[in-house]
């Protein structure tokens, strides 16, 4: 009997938007099934895994490889039930916005001169070609980082390398140490890399605010003849 993450993986494979991603070694060499089995094992042992199984592959379902214009890397999903839905930093909970997302959206509002959004759901960005992917696609309730060593990072590294190789012009927004380490995977002769500190309030350097990543990304995309991203979230 297969577990819920293995079933979610099979459903992802059947989606038309998955075709480009399925060429990655992660989906070709059994790695995807191995990671899904690890997550299913902890679910079978009684752990509550987040996001819900049907949302685990949301980032690569909403944004096909051949449509990627911007990449934003997160670490792992929010560990509070109901908050995460499979997109890095995106939030669908009912409480106030998580601190890092609040910082990101405040920078966006200030950078672009638009109102601070009331919504934390970043699905609109994903549908425009913004790949919002975490370095681990799953987490356990109340245990940040619980699945960081499950093997998900191979998917992220391969995704970045493939985007760099196959796409003509992409903006990589690398925020915080773990994301910035992946700059080495990007061909800077083709792509724009914008590095900054992590938007977390725990970042004592406070080197995220004022970096204007949203206007810089759009200006570069327009220069390359591509549609800019409409970063506004509220109607």
JSON list of C-alpha atoms in Angstrom, two decimals:
[
{"chain": "A", "resi": 1, "resn": "UNK", "atom": "CA", "xyz": [0.00, 0.00, 0.00]},
{"chain": "A", "resi": 2, "resn": "UNK", "atom": "CA", "xyz": [1.48, 3.33, -1.02]},
{"chain": "A", "resi": 3, "resn": "UNK", "atom": "CA", "xyz": [1.61, 6.33, 1.28]},
{"chain": "A", "resi": 4, "resn": "UNK", "atom": "CA", "xyz": [0.13, 9.80, 0.73]},
{"chain": "A", "resi": 5, "resn": "UNK", "atom": "CA", "xyz": [3.36, 11.47, -0.48]},
{"chain": "A", "resi": 6, "resn": "UNK", "atom": "CA", "xyz": [4.07, 8.65, -2.95]},
{"chain": "A", "resi": 7, "resn": "UNK", "atom": "CA", "xyz": [0.53, 9.08, -4.29]},
{"chain": "A", "resi": 8, "resn": "UNK", "atom": "CA", "xyz": [1.00, 12.87, -4.50]},
{"chain": "A", "resi": 9, "resn": "UNK", "atom": "CA", "xyz": [4.22, 12.27, -6.46]},
{"chain": "A", "resi": 10, "resn": "UNK", "atom": "CA", "xyz": [2.36, 10.04, -8.93]},
{"chain": "A", "resi": 11, "resn": "UNK", "atom": "CA", "xyz": [-0.32, 12.72, -9.35]},
{"chain": "A", "resi": 12, "resn": "UNK", "atom": "CA", "xyz": [2.37, 15.36, -9.97]},
{"chain": "A", "resi": 13, "resn": "UNK", "atom": "CA", "xyz": [3.99, 13.18, -12.63]},
{"chain": "A", "resi": 14, "resn": "UNK", "atom": "CA", "xyz": [0.67, 13.05, -14.51]},
{"chain": "A", "resi": 15, "resn": "UNK", "atom": "CA", "xyz": [0.34, 16.84, -14.79]},
{"chain": "A", "resi": 16, "resn": "UNK", "atom": "CA", "xyz": [1.14, 18.50, -18.14]},
{"chain": "A", "resi": 17, "resn": "UNK", "atom": "CA", "xyz": [3.09, 21.25, -16.31]},
{"chain": "A", "resi": 18, "resn": "UNK", "atom": "CA", "xyz": [5.43, 18.62, -14.85]},
{"chain": "A", "resi": 19, "resn": "UNK", "atom": "CA", "xyz": [7.06, 17.60, -18.16]},
{"chain": "A", "resi": 20, "resn": "UNK", "atom": "CA", "xyz": [10.13, 19.86, -17.93]},
{"chain": "A", "resi": 21, "resn": "UNK", "atom": "CA", "xyz": [10.77, 19.03, -14.27]},
{"chain": "A", "resi": 22, "resn": "UNK", "atom": "CA", "xyz": [10.46, 15.29, -14.91]},
{"chain": "A", "resi": 23, "resn": "UNK", "atom": "CA", "xyz": [13.63, 15.43, -17.02]},
{"chain": "A", "resi": 24, "resn": "UNK", "atom": "CA", "xyz": [15.68, 16.16, -13.87]},
{"chain": "A", "resi": 25, "resn": "UNK", "atom": "CA", "xyz": [17.73, 13.20, -12.56]},
{"chain": "A", "resi": 26, "resn": "UNK", "atom": "CA", "xyz": [15.76, 13.48, -9.28]},
{"chain": "A", "resi": 27, "resn": "UNK", "atom": "CA", "xyz": [12.68, 12.20, -11.12]},
{"chain": "A", "resi": 28, "resn": "UNK", "atom": "CA", "xyz": [14.57, 9.78, -13.36]},
{"chain": "A", "resi": 29, "resn": "UNK", "atom": "CA", "xyz": [16.85, 7.84, -11.00]},
{"chain": "A", "resi": 30, "resn": "UNK", "atom": "CA", "xyz": [14.45, 6.88, -8.20]},
{"chain": "A", "resi": 31, "resn": "UNK", "atom": "CA", "xyz": [15.42, 9.75, -5.88]},
{"chain": "A", "resi": 32, "resn": "UNK", "atom": "CA", "xyz": [11.90, 11.20, -5.87]},
{"chain": "A", "resi": 33, "resn": "UNK", "atom": "CA", "xyz": [10.35, 7.88, -4.86]},
{"chain": "A", "resi": 34, "resn": "UNK", "atom": "CA", "xyz": [13.04, 7.34, -2.19]},
{"chain": "A", "resi": 35, "resn": "UNK", "atom": "CA", "xyz": [12.38, 10.73, -0.58]},
{"chain": "A", "resi": 36, "resn": "UNK", "atom": "CA", "xyz": [8.61, 10.24, -0.78]},
{"chain": "A", "resi": 37, "resn": "UNK", "atom": "CA", "xyz": [9.00, 6.86, 0.93]},
{"chain": "A", "resi": 38, "resn": "UNK", "atom": "CA", "xyz": [11.00, 8.46, 3.77]},
{"chain": "A", "resi": 39, "resn": "UNK", "atom": "CA", "xyz": [8.27, 11.03, 4.33]},
{"chain": "A", "resi": 40, "resn": "UNK", "atom": "CA", "xyz": [5.56, 8.36, 4.12]},
{"chain": "A", "resi": 41, "resn": "UNK", "atom": "CA", "xyz": [7.44, 6.35, 6.77]},
{"chain": "A", "resi": 42, "resn": "UNK", "atom": "CA", "xyz": [7.34, 9.19, 9.30]},
{"chain": "A", "resi": 43, "resn": "UNK", "atom": "CA", "xyz": [3.64, 9.73, 8.51]},
{"chain": "A", "resi": 44, "resn": "UNK", "atom": "CA", "xyz": [3.00, 6.03, 9.11]},
{"chain": "A", "resi": 45, "resn": "UNK", "atom": "CA", "xyz": [4.86, 6.35, 12.42]},
{"chain": "A", "resi": 46, "resn": "UNK", "atom": "CA", "xyz": [2.39, 9.04, 13.52]},
{"chain": "A", "resi": 47, "resn": "UNK", "atom": "CA", "xyz": [4.09, 12.33, 12.58]},
{"chain": "A", "resi": 48, "resn": "UNK", "atom": "CA", "xyz": [2.02, 15.19, 11.20]},
{"chain": "A", "resi": 49, "resn": "UNK", "atom": "CA", "xyz": [3.71, 16.26, 7.98]},
{"chain": "A", "resi": 50, "resn": "UNK", "atom": "CA", "xyz": [3.16, 19.65, 6.36]},
{"chain": "A", "resi": 51, "resn": "UNK", "atom": "CA", "xyz": [1.99, 20.90, 3.91]},
{"chain": "A", "resi": 52, "resn": "UNK", "atom": "CA", "xyz": [-0.87, 18.49, 3.10]},
{"chain": "A", "resi": 53, "resn": "UNK", "atom": "CA", "xyz": [0.20, 15.80, 0.59]},
{"chain": "A", "resi": 54, "resn": "UNK", "atom": "CA", "xyz": [-1.69, 17.39, -2.29]},
{"chain": "A", "resi": 55, "resn": "UNK", "atom": "CA", "xyz": [0.29, 20.64, -1.76]},
{"chain": "A", "resi": 56, "resn": "UNK", "atom": "CA", "xyz": [3.82, 19.20, -1.46]},
{"chain": "A", "resi": 57, "resn": "UNK", "atom": "CA", "xyz": [4.62, 19.70, -5.16]},
{"chain": "A", "resi": 58, "resn": "UNK", "atom": "CA", "xyz": [2.74, 23.01, -5.59]},
{"chain": "A", "resi": 59, "resn": "UNK", "atom": "CA", "xyz": [5.87, 25.04, -6.40]},
{"chain": "A", "resi": 60, "resn": "UNK", "atom": "CA", "xyz": [6.78, 22.96, -9.44]},
{"chain": "A", "resi": 61, "resn": "UNK", "atom": "CA", "xyz": [3.14, 22.34, -10.39]},
{"chain": "A", "resi": 62, "resn": "UNK", "atom": "CA", "xyz": [2.20, 26.02, -10.65]},
{"chain": "A", "resi": 63, "resn": "UNK", "atom": "CA", "xyz": [5.46, 27.08, -12.33]},
{"chain": "A", "resi": 64, "resn": "UNK", "atom": "CA", "xyz": [6.63, 24.85, -15.21]},
{"chain": "A", "resi": 65, "resn": "UNK", "atom": "CA", "xyz": [10.37, 24.82, -15.85]},
{"chain": "A", "resi": 66, "resn": "UNK", "atom": "CA", "xyz": [10.04, 26.40, -19.28]},
{"chain": "A", "resi": 67, "resn": "UNK", "atom": "CA", "xyz": [8.05, 29.30, -17.76]},
{"chain": "A", "resi": 68, "resn": "UNK", "atom": "CA", "xyz": [10.46, 30.27, -14.97]},
{"chain": "A", "resi": 69, "resn": "UNK", "atom": "CA", "xyz": [11.41, 33.98, -14.98]},
{"chain": "A", "resi": 70, "resn": "UNK", "atom": "CA", "xyz": [12.34, 34.48, -11.32]},
{"chain": "A", "resi": 71, "resn": "UNK", "atom": "CA", "xyz": [13.56, 32.05, -8.65]},
{"chain": "A", "resi": 72, "resn": "UNK", "atom": "CA", "xyz": [13.02, 32.60, -4.91]},
{"chain": "A", "resi": 73, "resn": "UNK", "atom": "CA", "xyz": [14.48, 30.02, -2.53]},
{"chain": "A", "resi": 74, "resn": "UNK", "atom": "CA", "xyz": [13.13, 29.28, 0.92]},
{"chain": "A", "resi": 75, "resn": "UNK", "atom": "CA", "xyz": [14.32, 26.73, 3.49]},
{"chain": "A", "resi": 76, "resn": "UNK", "atom": "CA", "xyz": [11.37, 24.55, 4.52]},
{"chain": "A", "resi": 77, "resn": "UNK", "atom": "CA", "xyz": [7.60, 24.93, 4.94]},
{"chain": "A", "resi": 78, "resn": "UNK", "atom": "CA", "xyz": [5.98, 26.69, 7.89]},
{"chain": "A", "resi": 79, "resn": "UNK", "atom": "CA", "xyz": [5.73, 24.12, 10.72]},
{"chain": "A", "resi": 80, "resn": "UNK", "atom": "CA", "xyz": [2.28, 25.27, 11.90]},
{"chain": "A", "resi": 81, "resn": "UNK", "atom": "CA", "xyz": [-0.70, 23.34, 10.47]},
{"chain": "A", "resi": 82, "resn": "UNK", "atom": "CA", "xyz": [-2.74, 25.39, 8.01]},
{"chain": "A", "resi": 83, "resn": "UNK", "atom": "CA", "xyz": [0.02, 27.90, 7.22]},
{"chain": "A", "resi": 84, "resn": "UNK", "atom": "CA", "xyz": [1.97, 26.33, 4.34]},
{"chain": "A", "resi": 85, "resn": "UNK", "atom": "CA", "xyz": [0.58, 25.32, 0.97]},
{"chain": "A", "resi": 86, "resn": "UNK", "atom": "CA", "xyz": [3.73, 24.34, -0.90]},
{"chain": "A", "resi": 87, "resn": "UNK", "atom": "CA", "xyz": [5.19, 27.68, -2.01]},
{"chain": "A", "resi": 88, "resn": "UNK", "atom": "CA", "xyz": [8.25, 29.18, -0.31]},
{"chain": "A", "resi": 89, "resn": "UNK", "atom": "CA", "xyz": [7.30, 32.04, 2.08]},
{"chain": "A", "resi": 90, "resn": "UNK", "atom": "CA", "xyz": [3.64, 31.92, 0.95]},
{"chain": "A", "resi": 91, "resn": "UNK", "atom": "CA", "xyz": [1.07, 31.86, 3.75]},
{"chain": "A", "resi": 92, "resn": "UNK", "atom": "CA", "xyz": [-2.59, 30.96, 3.93]},
{"chain": "A", "resi": 93, "resn": "UNK", "atom": "CA", "xyz": [-3.05, 30.95, 7.70]},
{"chain": "A", "resi": 94, "resn": "UNK", "atom": "CA", "xyz": [-5.58, 33.09, 9.55]},
{"chain": "A", "resi": 95, "resn": "UNK", "atom": "CA", "xyz": [-3.19, 34.80, 11.97]},
{"chain": "A", "resi": 96, "resn": "UNK", "atom": "CA", "xyz": [-0.90, 37.75, 11.22]},
{"chain": "A", "resi": 97, "resn": "UNK", "atom": "CA", "xyz": [1.64, 37.22, 8.48]},
{"chain": "A", "resi": 98, "resn": "UNK", "atom": "CA", "xyz": [4.82, 35.33, 9.41]},
{"chain": "A", "resi": 99, "resn": "UNK", "atom": "CA", "xyz": [7.67, 37.73, 10.20]},
{"chain": "A", "resi": 100, "resn": "UNK", "atom": "CA", "xyz": [9.87, 36.93, 7.17]},
{"chain": "A", "resi": 101, "resn": "UNK", "atom": "CA", "xyz": [6.95, 37.24, 4.75]},
{"chain": "A", "resi": 102, "resn": "UNK", "atom": "CA", "xyz": [5.91, 40.51, 6.38]},
{"chain": "A", "resi": 103, "resn": "UNK", "atom": "CA", "xyz": [9.45, 41.84, 5.78]},
{"chain": "A", "resi": 104, "resn": "UNK", "atom": "CA", "xyz": [9.37, 40.68, 2.14]},
{"chain": "A", "resi": 105, "resn": "UNK", "atom": "CA", "xyz": [5.99, 42.27, 1.45]},
{"chain": "A", "resi": 106, "resn": "UNK", "atom": "CA", "xyz": [6.93, 45.50, 3.24]},
{"chain": "A", "resi": 107, "resn": "UNK", "atom": "CA", "xyz": [10.04, 45.74, 1.02]},
{"chain": "A", "resi": 108, "resn": "UNK", "atom": "CA", "xyz": [7.91, 45.04, -2.06]},
{"chain": "A", "resi": 109, "resn": "UNK", "atom": "CA", "xyz": [5.41, 47.76, -1.12]},
{"chain": "A", "resi": 110, "resn": "UNK", "atom": "CA", "xyz": [8.16, 50.30, -0.43]},
{"chain": "A", "resi": 111, "resn": "UNK", "atom": "CA", "xyz": [10.20, 49.31, -3.50]},
{"chain": "A", "resi": 112, "resn": "UNK", "atom": "CA", "xyz": [7.28, 49.60, -5.93]},
{"chain": "A", "resi": 113, "resn": "UNK", "atom": "CA", "xyz": [5.25, 52.31, -4.18]},
{"chain": "A", "resi": 114, "resn": "UNK", "atom": "CA", "xyz": [2.19, 50.11, -3.73]},
{"chain": "A", "resi": 115, "resn": "UNK", "atom": "CA", "xyz": [0.08, 49.39, -0.63]},
{"chain": "A", "resi": 116, "resn": "UNK", "atom": "CA", "xyz": [1.20, 46.68, 1.78]},
{"chain": "A", "resi": 117, "resn": "UNK", "atom": "CA", "xyz": [-0.79, 43.55, 0.82]},
{"chain": "A", "resi": 118, "resn": "UNK", "atom": "CA", "xyz": [-3.29, 42.06, 3.24]},
{"chain": "A", "resi": 119, "resn": "UNK", "atom": "CA", "xyz": [-2.88, 38.61, 1.65]},
{"chain": "A", "resi": 120, "resn": "UNK", "atom": "CA", "xyz": [0.15, 36.39, 2.17]},
{"chain": "A", "resi": 121, "resn": "UNK", "atom": "CA", "xyz": [-0.79, 33.96, -0.61]},
{"chain": "A", "resi": 122, "resn": "UNK", "atom": "CA", "xyz": [1.91, 34.19, -3.28]},
{"chain": "A", "resi": 123, "resn": "UNK", "atom": "CA", "xyz": [0.18, 31.92, -5.83]},
{"chain": "A", "resi": 124, "resn": "UNK", "atom": "CA", "xyz": [-0.24, 34.92, -8.15]},
{"chain": "A", "resi": 125, "resn": "UNK", "atom": "CA", "xyz": [3.56, 35.24, -8.34]},
{"chain": "A", "resi": 126, "resn": "UNK", "atom": "CA", "xyz": [3.97, 31.51, -9.05]},
{"chain": "A", "resi": 127, "resn": "UNK", "atom": "CA", "xyz": [1.50, 31.66, -11.94]},
{"chain": "A", "resi": 128, "resn": "UNK", "atom": "CA", "xyz": [3.57, 34.44, -13.53]},
{"chain": "A", "resi": 129, "resn": "UNK", "atom": "CA", "xyz": [6.77, 32.39, -13.58]},
{"chain": "A", "resi": 130, "resn": "UNK", "atom": "CA", "xyz": [8.15, 33.01, -10.09]},
{"chain": "A", "resi": 131, "resn": "UNK", "atom": "CA", "xyz": [9.44, 29.67, -8.81]},
{"chain": "A", "resi": 132, "resn": "UNK", "atom": "CA", "xyz": [8.91, 29.76, -5.03]},
{"chain": "A", "resi": 133, "resn": "UNK", "atom": "CA", "xyz": [10.69, 26.60, -3.93]},
{"chain": "A", "resi": 134, "resn": "UNK", "atom": "CA", "xyz": [11.91, 25.44, -0.52]},
{"chain": "A", "resi": 135, "resn": "UNK", "atom": "CA", "xyz": [15.10, 23.40, -0.13]},
{"chain": "A", "resi": 136, "resn": "UNK", "atom": "CA", "xyz": [12.93, 20.83, 1.69]},
{"chain": "A", "resi": 137, "resn": "UNK", "atom": "CA", "xyz": [9.38, 20.34, 0.43]},
{"chain": "A", "resi": 138, "resn": "UNK", "atom": "CA", "xyz": [8.11, 18.86, 3.70]},
{"chain": "A", "resi": 139, "resn": "UNK", "atom": "CA", "xyz": [8.42, 19.45, 7.44]},
{"chain": "A", "resi": 140, "resn": "UNK", "atom": "CA", "xyz": [6.91, 18.02, 10.63]},
{"chain": "A", "resi": 141, "resn": "UNK", "atom": "CA", "xyz": [4.45, 20.02, 12.70]},
{"chain": "A", "resi": 142, "resn": "UNK", "atom": "CA", "xyz": [6.33, 22.06, 15.29]},
{"chain": "A", "resi": 143, "resn": "UNK", "atom": "CA", "xyz": [9.76, 20.90, 14.06]},
{"chain": "A", "resi": 144, "resn": "UNK", "atom": "CA", "xyz": [11.40, 23.33, 11.66]},
{"chain": "A", "resi": 145, "resn": "UNK", "atom": "CA", "xyz": [14.10, 21.69, 9.58]},
{"chain": "A", "resi": 146, "resn": "UNK", "atom": "CA", "xyz": [12.96, 18.13, 10.38]},
{"chain": "A", "resi": 147, "resn": "UNK", "atom": "CA", "xyz": [13.23, 17.00, 6.73]},
{"chain": "A", "resi": 148, "resn": "UNK", "atom": "CA", "xyz": [16.19, 19.08, 5.56]},
{"chain": "A", "resi": 149, "resn": "UNK", "atom": "CA", "xyz": [18.33, 15.94, 5.24]},
{"chain": "A", "resi": 150, "resn": "UNK", "atom": "CA", "xyz": [15.71, 13.73, 3.57]},
{"chain": "A", "resi": 151, "resn": "UNK", "atom": "CA", "xyz": [17.11, 14.32, 0.07]},
{"chain": "A", "resi": 152, "resn": "UNK", "atom": "CA", "xyz": [14.86, 17.13, -1.17]},
{"chain": "A", "resi": 153, "resn": "UNK", "atom": "CA", "xyz": [17.89, 19.41, -1.67]},
{"chain": "A", "resi": 154, "resn": "UNK", "atom": "CA", "xyz": [18.97, 17.36, -4.71]},
{"chain": "A", "resi": 155, "resn": "UNK", "atom": "CA", "xyz": [15.75, 18.42, -6.44]},
{"chain": "A", "resi": 156, "resn": "UNK", "atom": "CA", "xyz": [16.43, 22.09, -5.69]},
{"chain": "A", "resi": 157, "resn": "UNK", "atom": "CA", "xyz": [20.07, 21.97, -6.83]},
{"chain": "A", "resi": 158, "resn": "UNK", "atom": "CA", "xyz": [19.12, 20.18, -10.04]},
{"chain": "A", "resi": 159, "resn": "UNK", "atom": "CA", "xyz": [16.24, 22.58, -10.65]},
{"chain": "A", "resi": 160, "resn": "UNK", "atom": "CA", "xyz": [18.52, 25.62, -10.34]},
{"chain": "A", "resi": 161, "resn": "UNK", "atom": "CA", "xyz": [21.15, 24.07, -12.61]},
{"chain": "A", "resi": 162, "resn": "UNK", "atom": "CA", "xyz": [18.51, 23.13, -15.21]},
{"chain": "A", "resi": 163, "resn": "UNK", "atom": "CA", "xyz": [16.91, 26.58, -15.15]},
{"chain": "A", "resi": 164, "resn": "UNK", "atom": "CA", "xyz": [20.35, 28.15, -15.56]},
{"chain": "A", "resi": 165, "resn": "UNK", "atom": "CA", "xyz": [21.17, 25.87, -18.51]},
{"chain": "A", "resi": 166, "resn": "UNK", "atom": "CA", "xyz": [17.83, 25.85, -20.33]},
{"chain": "A", "resi": 167, "resn": "UNK", "atom": "CA", "xyz": [16.24, 29.23, -19.73]},
{"chain": "A", "resi": 168, "resn": "UNK", "atom": "CA", "xyz": [17.52, 32.32, -21.59]},
{"chain": "A", "resi": 169, "resn": "UNK", "atom": "CA", "xyz": [17.08, 34.96, -18.88]},
{"chain": "A", "resi": 170, "resn": "UNK", "atom": "CA", "xyz": [16.08, 34.41, -15.24]},
{"chain": "A", "resi": 171, "resn": "UNK", "atom": "CA", "xyz": [16.41, 36.50, -12.07]},
{"chain": "A", "resi": 172, "resn": "UNK", "atom": "CA", "xyz": [17.63, 34.54, -9.03]},
{"chain": "A", "resi": 173, "resn": "UNK", "atom": "CA", "xyz": [16.66, 36.20, -5.74]},
{"chain": "A", "resi": 174, "resn": "UNK", "atom": "CA", "xyz": [18.95, 34.54, -3.20]},
{"chain": "A", "resi": 175, "resn": "UNK", "atom": "CA", "xyz": [18.14, 35.61, 0.34]},
{"chain": "A", "resi": 176, "resn": "UNK", "atom": "CA", "xyz": [20.18, 34.34, 3.28]},
{"chain": "A", "resi": 177, "resn": "UNK", "atom": "CA", "xyz": [23.22, 32.08, 3.58]},
{"chain": "A", "resi": 178, "resn": "UNK", "atom": "CA", "xyz": [21.82, 28.73, 2.38]},
{"chain": "A", "resi": 179, "resn": "UNK", "atom": "CA", "xyz": [20.24, 30.34, -0.72]},
{"chain": "A", "resi": 180, "resn": "UNK", "atom": "CA", "xyz": [23.33, 32.39, -1.53]},
{"chain": "A", "resi": 181, "resn": "UNK", "atom": "CA", "xyz": [25.51, 29.27, -1.56]},
{"chain": "A", "resi": 182, "resn": "UNK", "atom": "CA", "xyz": [23.56, 28.15, -4.63]},
{"chain": "A", "resi": 183, "resn": "UNK", "atom": "CA", "xyz": [24.70, 31.17, -6.65]},
{"chain": "A", "resi": 184, "resn": "UNK", "atom": "CA", "xyz": [27.55, 28.94, -7.88]},
{"chain": "A", "resi": 185, "resn": "UNK", "atom": "CA", "xyz": [24.97, 26.90, -9.84]},
{"chain": "A", "resi": 186, "resn": "UNK", "atom": "CA", "xyz": [23.90, 29.93, -11.90]},
{"chain": "A", "resi": 187, "resn": "UNK", "atom": "CA", "xyz": [25.48, 31.08, -15.18]},
{"chain": "A", "resi": 188, "resn": "UNK", "atom": "CA", "xyz": [25.86, 34.80, -14.53]},
{"chain": "A", "resi": 189, "resn": "UNK", "atom": "CA", "xyz": [26.61, 35.51, -18.20]},
{"chain": "A", "resi": 190, "resn": "UNK", "atom": "CA", "xyz": [22.93, 34.75, -18.93]},
{"chain": "A", "resi": 191, "resn": "UNK", "atom": "CA", "xyz": [21.10, 35.43, -15.70]},
{"chain": "A", "resi": 192, "resn": "UNK", "atom": "CA", "xyz": [20.79, 38.09, -13.00]},
{"chain": "A", "resi": 193, "resn": "UNK", "atom": "CA", "xyz": [21.65, 37.08, -9.41]},
{"chain": "A", "resi": 194, "resn": "UNK", "atom": "CA", "xyz": [20.44, 39.44, -6.67]},
{"chain": "A", "resi": 195, "resn": "UNK", "atom": "CA", "xyz": [21.80, 38.42, -3.27]},
{"chain": "A", "resi": 196, "resn": "UNK", "atom": "CA", "xyz": [20.73, 39.80, 0.09]},
{"chain": "A", "resi": 197, "resn": "UNK", "atom": "CA", "xyz": [20.48, 38.85, 3.73]},
{"chain": "A", "resi": 198, "resn": "UNK", "atom": "CA", "xyz": [17.57, 36.75, 4.91]},
{"chain": "A", "resi": 199, "resn": "UNK", "atom": "CA", "xyz": [14.32, 38.66, 5.51]},
{"chain": "A", "resi": 200, "resn": "UNK", "atom": "CA", "xyz": [13.98, 37.04, 8.94]},
{"chain": "A", "resi": 201, "resn": "UNK", "atom": "CA", "xyz": [13.87, 39.48, 11.89]},
{"chain": "A", "resi": 202, "resn": "UNK", "atom": "CA", "xyz": [16.50, 37.18, 13.47]},
{"chain": "A", "resi": 203, "resn": "UNK", "atom": "CA", "xyz": [18.97, 38.42, 10.84]},
{"chain": "A", "resi": 204, "resn": "UNK", "atom": "CA", "xyz": [21.02, 40.82, 12.95]},
{"chain": "A", "resi": 205, "resn": "UNK", "atom": "CA", "xyz": [22.76, 42.33, 9.93]},
{"chain": "A", "resi": 206, "resn": "UNK", "atom": "CA", "xyz": [19.36, 43.53, 8.69]},
{"chain": "A", "resi": 207, "resn": "UNK", "atom": "CA", "xyz": [20.74, 43.46, 5.15]},
{"chain": "A", "resi": 208, "resn": "UNK", "atom": "CA", "xyz": [17.54, 42.67, 3.27]},
{"chain": "A", "resi": 209, "resn": "UNK", "atom": "CA", "xyz": [15.48, 45.86, 3.57]},
{"chain": "A", "resi": 210, "resn": "UNK", "atom": "CA", "xyz": [16.32, 48.52, 1.00]},
{"chain": "A", "resi": 211, "resn": "UNK", "atom": "CA", "xyz": [17.78, 46.10, -1.57]},
{"chain": "A", "resi": 212, "resn": "UNK", "atom": "CA", "xyz": [14.87, 46.77, -3.99]},
{"chain": "A", "resi": 213, "resn": "UNK", "atom": "CA", "xyz": [14.85, 43.25, -5.51]},
{"chain": "A", "resi": 214, "resn": "UNK", "atom": "CA", "xyz": [11.41, 43.61, -7.07]},
{"chain": "A", "resi": 215, "resn": "UNK", "atom": "CA", "xyz": [12.03, 46.73, -9.14]},
{"chain": "A", "resi": 216, "resn": "UNK", "atom": "CA", "xyz": [15.53, 45.51, -10.06]},
{"chain": "A", "resi": 217, "resn": "UNK", "atom": "CA", "xyz": [14.15, 42.16, -11.24]},
{"chain": "A", "resi": 218, "resn": "UNK", "atom": "CA", "xyz": [11.44, 43.80, -13.33]},
{"chain": "A", "resi": 219, "resn": "UNK", "atom": "CA", "xyz": [13.80, 46.35, -14.90]},
{"chain": "A", "resi": 220, "resn": "UNK", "atom": "CA", "xyz": [16.14, 43.55, -15.96]},
{"chain": "A", "resi": 221, "resn": "UNK", "atom": "CA", "xyz": [13.31, 41.37, -17.33]},
{"chain": "A", "resi": 222, "resn": "UNK", "atom": "CA", "xyz": [12.02, 44.29, -19.42]},
{"chain": "A", "resi": 223, "resn": "UNK", "atom": "CA", "xyz": [15.56, 44.94, -20.67]},
{"chain": "A", "resi": 224, "resn": "UNK", "atom": "CA", "xyz": [15.62, 41.30, -21.84]},
{"chain": "A", "resi": 225, "resn": "UNK", "atom": "CA", "xyz": [12.31, 41.70, -23.66]},
{"chain": "A", "resi": 226, "resn": "UNK", "atom": "CA", "xyz": [10.30, 39.75, -21.08]},
{"chain": "A", "resi": 227, "resn": "UNK", "atom": "CA", "xyz": [7.08, 40.65, -19.29]},
{"chain": "A", "resi": 228, "resn": "UNK", "atom": "CA", "xyz": [7.71, 42.10, -15.82]},
{"chain": "A", "resi": 229, "resn": "UNK", "atom": "CA", "xyz": [6.10, 40.43, -12.81]},
{"chain": "A", "resi": 230, "resn": "UNK", "atom": "CA", "xyz": [3.03, 42.09, -11.30]},
{"chain": "A", "resi": 231, "resn": "UNK", "atom": "CA", "xyz": [4.08, 41.72, -7.67]},
{"chain": "A", "resi": 232, "resn": "UNK", "atom": "CA", "xyz": [0.87, 43.22, -6.21]},
{"chain": "A", "resi": 233, "resn": "UNK", "atom": "CA", "xyz": [-1.18, 40.64, -4.36]},
{"chain": "A", "resi": 234, "resn": "UNK", "atom": "CA", "xyz": [-4.42, 42.39, -3.48]},
{"chain": "A", "resi": 235, "resn": "UNK", "atom": "CA", "xyz": [-7.09, 42.90, -6.18]}
]
